[in-house]
């Protein structure tokens, strides 16, 4: 268990995360404007009257956005509410032209209810993290302060893009239920898992650097063994795993120090200072905003039936966790390889395509991908699986690798020749591995009598080494095999060479 060692004892850290992910869809949650928000699009070019909050405009719910929320909910093992509502969360800010954000009410079940995901705790054991809810809401626009020394601008392109806010659960009625995040590393693992699920399902890019994933971090501390949870603070708008961990550590230590000196923690909202890794108070509880939530009169309750949920469930791809389990059980891969091959859904798709209906290929395909292909990312088009020459690079396809691996196991070529073919492909040879082998005359020598002839020559030409070998210097065996491989231009089948050589020398 992660603890903080104070002057007067050990303290446990309790963490709650509110994670926003920007949801992928063609249009915004309540308007038809493009939701392909990205900072390179010219400002204010993807804005409808609804997003600009022109008087009299009415929001129309984008059903695809609802499907995305349901899909994510199923991905985190959550209950999907059959009825949920939209509410106005009211506050003023220049990036919010409506004067309110359409969200789902804080005190009623949103579209995605109670769920959970599994992460590894700091001892490497599986741990369930409970999720309280995930609700749909609009993103705000973006203020721009850095284009002019004395003016600020508002870009409405992001206004109305859908966000899903995922909130972890803390069982305050049952404080011994430890299914919450309790260390900085667990927080990172939780966020990575959320990102993995969102990406695998095509619900969000969930990219912190790009701003399509951000988190508010709630932290409190309590003495190890204490029943009651402590008072928490909330650090807003964190956009890097590293900063999130730093903020948690800083906040937890700060709170321990206050408590050990007889003070009390106040439930403040904090900002994180990137420069020195500290937090400072943004606003105190007394200044807490009262958002005056009320039901949005322009939107009907969102009603979802079983049929819709089942339809969405059927379209869901296998999640990386299940893929990993399949690779380990069905293909006998080790855990490390299974993790590498499921880093993205495109990588596992590439691997599955190469393995095809021949599970016996899986181990070699995995080895080649991890030890060779991953070193040349420009040579495989993991996303689109194109073939031929792309941007001047010879793309190695899943079927290329499958063919190469099959040639080795059929004894048509040996490992050394396979490597040569692979390098030729990297260098731009466009034929299939079979064609390349033909073109360069790479055929494995498997004729035992021909190999025996070469072995006899090697033995005859090295009488001194044979003498040494027979008098106990068995390390020389490799020298003999190597000489045969050299004499055959690397073409001899190493297994056959070994077998005959052993007989001849004994
Ligand atoms: P709000 O909506 O006011 O931010 P919530 O009750 O929804 O508050 O909680 C937000 C997050 O803070 C949740 O993830 C919750 O689990 C977490 N949280 C609540 N109490 C504590 C606490 N004492 N220590 C740490 N996290 C907490
Ligand atoms: Mg909050």
XYZ file of N, CA and C in Angstrom, residues 259-375:
351
model
N -2.350 18.569 8.778
C -3.033 17.779 9.809
C -2.098 17.462 10.974
N -0.832 17.173 10.660
C 0.093 16.828 11.743
C 0.425 18.033 12.604
N 0.245 19.243 12.017
C 0.477 20.454 12.807
C -0.796 20.945 13.479
N -1.817 20.078 13.496
C -3.047 20.408 14.214
C -4.034 21.252 13.430
N -3.751 21.478 12.168
C -4.666 22.289 11.364
C -5.766 21.459 10.720
N -6.602 22.104 9.898
C -7.621 21.370 9.152
C -7.483 21.689 7.665
N -7.791 20.679 6.860
C -7.764 20.857 5.414
C -9.089 21.488 5.010
N -9.048 22.516 4.162
C -10.317 23.077 3.670
C -10.562 22.572 2.256
N -11.858 22.444 1.954
C -12.229 21.838 0.676
C -12.085 22.857 -0.460
N -10.822 23.118 -0.848
C -10.565 24.151 -1.843
C -10.410 23.568 -3.246
N -10.594 24.444 -4.203
C -10.272 24.108 -5.581
C -8.897 24.671 -5.881
N -8.007 23.804 -6.390
C -6.612 24.192 -6.539
C -6.231 24.349 -8.007
N -5.156 25.110 -8.216
C -4.535 25.095 -9.541
C -3.158 24.493 -9.393
N -2.684 23.839 -10.442
C -1.348 23.234 -10.424
C -0.374 24.179 -11.098
N 0.768 24.416 -10.448
C 1.785 25.300 -11.028
C 2.873 24.451 -11.673
N 2.864 24.434 -13.000
C 3.777 23.545 -13.728
C 5.241 23.860 -13.429
N 5.530 25.139 -13.237
C 6.923 25.547 -13.043
C 7.588 24.816 -11.886
N 6.942 24.802 -10.724
C 7.605 24.212 -9.558
C 6.871 22.994 -9.000
N 5.850 22.521 -9.706
C 5.170 21.301 -9.269
C 4.372 21.453 -7.986
N 3.955 22.690 -7.671
C 3.152 22.901 -6.462
C 1.692 23.161 -6.847
N 0.838 23.221 -5.821
C -0.542 23.622 -6.058
C -0.805 24.888 -5.257
N -1.775 25.671 -5.713
C -2.189 26.811 -4.889
C -3.696 26.998 -5.043
N -4.272 27.699 -4.092
C -5.730 27.803 -4.053
C -6.251 28.672 -5.195
N -7.205 28.131 -5.962
C -7.844 28.857 -7.051
C -9.087 29.538 -6.494
N -9.899 28.772 -5.787
C -11.012 29.363 -5.053
C -11.342 28.475 -3.862
N -11.821 29.127 -2.793
C -12.111 28.363 -1.586
C -13.579 27.946 -1.613
N -13.935 27.100 -0.669
C -15.293 26.551 -0.684
C -16.349 27.640 -0.580
N -16.042 28.674 0.196
C -17.038 29.750 0.349
C -17.345 30.413 -0.989
N -16.303 30.423 -1.866
C -16.520 31.039 -3.179
C -17.013 30.016 -4.203
N -17.312 28.813 -3.745
C -17.706 27.759 -4.695
C -18.874 28.238 -5.540
N -18.822 27.852 -6.793
C -19.864 28.293 -7.707
C -21.140 27.513 -7.444
N -22.265 28.236 -7.429
C -23.548 27.552 -7.409
C -24.073 27.581 -8.836
N -24.052 26.429 -9.461
C -24.353 26.390 -10.883
C -25.847 26.486 -11.196
N -26.667 26.419 -10.160
C -28.112 26.507 -10.373
C -28.580 25.581 -11.500
N -28.198 24.333 -11.362
C -28.657 23.344 -12.351
C -30.171 23.415 -12.478
N -30.704 23.376 -13.681
C -32.144 23.097 -13.809
C -32.388 22.373 -15.125
N -33.463 21.602 -15.212
C -33.708 20.783 -16.404
C -33.746 21.668 -17.645
N -33.076 21.251 -18.707
C -33.099 22.046 -19.932
C -34.462 21.901 -20.590
N -35.211 23.008 -20.692
C -36.572 22.910 -21.224
C -36.597 22.638 -22.730
N -35.451 22.761 -23.401
C -35.414 22.546 -24.847
C -35.162 21.087 -25.228
N -34.865 20.255 -24.239
C -34.501 18.871 -24.564
C -35.386 17.883 -23.812
N -35.883 16.900 -24.538
C -36.692 15.855 -23.907
C -35.796 14.910 -23.120
N -36.368 14.184 -22.167
C -35.565 13.154 -21.491
C -35.025 12.177 -22.535
N -33.837 11.676 -22.266
C -33.197 10.719 -23.177
C -33.643 9.310 -22.783
N -34.385 8.659 -23.668
C -34.903 7.323 -23.382
C -34.153 6.310 -24.242
N -33.630 5.288 -23.598
C -32.833 4.275 -24.307
C -33.456 2.914 -24.058
N -33.711 2.155 -25.137
C -34.309 0.830 -24.916
C -33.263 -0.283 -25.056
N -33.655 -1.472 -24.599
C -32.733 -2.614 -24.600
C -32.218 -2.934 -25.992
N -33.116 -2.775 -26.962
C -32.756 -3.118 -28.329
C -31.554 -2.287 -28.800
N -31.613 -1.001 -28.453
C -30.513 -0.114 -28.857
C -29.199 -0.537 -28.196
N -29.294 -0.869 -26.922
C -28.088 -1.286 -26.202
C -27.509 -2.552 -26.824
N -28.389 -3.493 -27.157
C -27.908 -4.751 -27.745
C -27.315 -4.522 -29.127
N -27.940 -3.619 -29.902
C -27.396 -3.314 -31.230
C -25.972 -2.770 -31.105
N -25.766 -1.893 -30.135
C -24.434 -1.302 -29.957
C -23.447 -2.346 -29.439
N -23.922 -3.174 -28.516
C -23.039 -4.200 -27.959
C -22.467 -5.078 -29.085
N -23.322 -5.371 -30.071
C -22.889 -6.250 -31.170
C -21.805 -5.626 -32.040
N -21.772 -4.293 -32.101
C -20.777 -3.646 -32.971
C -19.447 -3.432 -32.253
N -19.390 -3.772 -30.964
C -18.177 -3.442 -30.209
C -17.030 -4.394 -30.519
N -15.847 -3.844 -30.781
C -14.698 -4.717 -31.004
C -14.244 -5.337 -29.688
N -13.424 -6.366 -29.805
C -12.819 -6.959 -28.619
C -11.954 -5.897 -27.934
N -12.057 -5.760 -26.632
C -11.235 -4.780 -25.914
C -9.843 -5.357 -25.654
N -8.842 -4.467 -25.578
C -7.456 -4.941 -25.481
C -7.223 -5.990 -24.391
N -7.920 -5.838 -23.279
C -7.727 -6.804 -22.195
C -8.114 -8.219 -22.642
N -9.234 -8.304 -23.349
C -9.683 -9.603 -23.851
C -8.729 -10.105 -24.933
N -8.229 -9.182 -25.756
C -7.285 -9.577 -26.804
C -6.030 -10.179 -26.179
N -5.530 -9.524 -25.139
C -4.329 -10.032 -24.466
C -4.564 -11.439 -23.922
N -5.704 -11.621 -23.288
C -6.008 -12.938 -22.721
C -6.057 -13.979 -23.839
N -6.634 -13.606 -24.970
C -6.713 -14.539 -26.111
C -5.316 -14.892 -26.619
N -4.431 -13.902 -26.713
C -3.081 -14.179 -27.216
C -2.337 -15.131 -26.281
N -2.564 -14.949 -24.979
C -1.852 -15.785 -24.017
C -2.420 -17.204 -24.027
N -3.757 -17.302 -24.006
C -4.376 -18.627 -23.942
C -4.305 -19.377 -25.260
N -4.676 -18.715 -26.340
C -4.817 -19.420 -27.605
C -3.481 -19.584 -28.323
N -2.616 -18.575 -28.230
C -1.371 -18.607 -28.989
C -0.152 -18.918 -28.122
N -0.341 -18.981 -26.811
C 0.783 -19.273 -25.930
C 1.813 -18.166 -25.855
N 1.417 -16.935 -26.169
C 2.386 -15.837 -26.051
C 2.633 -15.528 -24.578
N 3.818 -14.973 -24.285
C 4.027 -14.545 -22.906
C 3.362 -13.186 -22.698
N 3.276 -12.773 -21.430
C 2.513 -11.578 -21.119
C 3.120 -10.324 -21.752
N 4.466 -10.268 -21.738
C 5.127 -9.093 -22.307
C 4.760 -8.934 -23.781
N 4.868 -10.029 -24.532
C 4.545 -9.956 -25.961
C 3.085 -9.567 -26.165
N 2.216 -10.162 -25.336
C 0.786 -9.865 -25.467
C 0.521 -8.385 -25.201
N 1.248 -7.801 -24.267
C 1.061 -6.373 -23.982
C 1.554 -5.527 -25.159
N 2.738 -5.875 -25.673
C 3.274 -5.097 -26.804
C 2.329 -5.136 -28.014
N 1.741 -6.298 -28.248
C 0.926 -6.469 -29.452
C -0.489 -5.919 -29.295
N -0.813 -5.412 -28.104
C -2.144 -4.829 -27.928
C -2.042 -3.367 -27.507
N -0.892 -2.770 -27.770
C -0.723 -1.360 -27.403
C -1.752 -0.482 -28.110
N -2.038 -0.792 -29.345
C -3.159 -0.127 -30.012
C -3.962 -1.202 -30.736
N -5.196 -0.852 -31.057
C -6.042 -1.814 -31.735
C -5.525 -2.070 -33.150
N -4.836 -1.082 -33.736
C -4.276 -1.276 -35.079
C -3.151 -2.296 -35.065
N -2.329 -2.263 -34.011
C -1.250 -3.242 -33.924
C -1.833 -4.649 -33.780
N -2.811 -4.820 -32.898
C -3.348 -6.171 -32.723
C -4.081 -6.633 -33.985
N -4.687 -5.695 -34.684
C -5.342 -6.050 -35.947
C -4.308 -6.525 -36.971
N -3.189 -5.835 -37.039
C -2.094 -6.217 -37.950
C -1.626 -7.633 -37.601
N -1.391 -7.842 -36.322
C -0.927 -9.159 -35.857
C -1.948 -10.240 -36.197
N -3.223 -9.991 -35.876
C -4.264 -10.990 -36.157
C -4.356 -11.281 -37.654
N -4.192 -10.240 -38.474
C -4.249 -10.452 -39.915
C -3.093 -11.341 -40.373
N -1.895 -11.086 -39.831
C -0.734 -11.889 -40.216
C -0.897 -13.346 -39.767
N -1.432 -13.548 -38.580
C -1.608 -14.920 -38.087
C -2.693 -15.628 -38.907
N -3.713 -14.883 -39.280
C -4.789 -15.450 -40.089
C -5.395 -16.674 -39.429
N -5.607 -17.735 -40.184
C -6.218 -18.924 -39.587
C -5.162 -19.963 -39.221
N -3.916 -19.506 -39.012
C -2.848 -20.448 -38.654
C -2.236 -20.100 -37.299
N -2.866 -20.529 -36.208
C -2.340 -20.181 -34.883
C -0.883 -20.601 -34.694
N -0.444 -21.628 -35.448
C 0.950 -22.078 -35.289
C 1.953 -20.998 -35.734
N 1.458 -20.003 -36.491
C 2.322 -18.899 -36.917
C 2.555 -17.877 -35.800
N 1.645 -17.876 -34.822
C 1.544 -16.719 -33.923
C 2.859 -16.353 -33.245
N 3.555 -17.371 -32.700
C 4.765 -17.042 -31.935
C 5.820 -16.402 -32.816
N 6.038 -16.957 -34.019
C 7.070 -16.358 -34.874
C 6.650 -14.987 -35.355
N 5.367 -14.824 -35.705
C 4.901 -13.509 -36.141
C 5.135 -12.501 -35.017
N 4.808 -12.898 -33.790
C 5.009 -12.005 -32.642
C 6.477 -11.626 -32.511
N 7.369 -12.620 -32.612
C 8.800 -12.336 -32.482
C 9.278 -11.379 -33.561
N 8.876 -11.643 -34.780
C 9.314 -10.772 -35.876
C 8.773 -9.357 -35.707
N 7.531 -9.256 -35.300
C 6.968 -7.910 -35.125
C 7.707 -7.148 -34.046
N 7.890 -7.799 -32.887
C 8.440 -7.086 -31.745
C 9.928 -6.810 -31.921
N 10.683 -7.810 -32.439
C 12.123 -7.584 -32.475
C 12.589 -6.942 -33.778
N 11.835 -7.041 -34.847
C 12.291 -6.447 -36.111
C 11.400 -5.296 -36.587
N 10.120 -5.608 -36.749
C 9.232 -4.636 -37.380
C 9.078 -3.344 -36.564
N 8.917 -3.497 -35.236
C 8.700 -2.314 -34.394
C 9.883 -1.346 -34.462
N 11.061 -1.863 -34.899
C 12.221 -0.980 -35.007
C 12.151 -0.138 -36.277
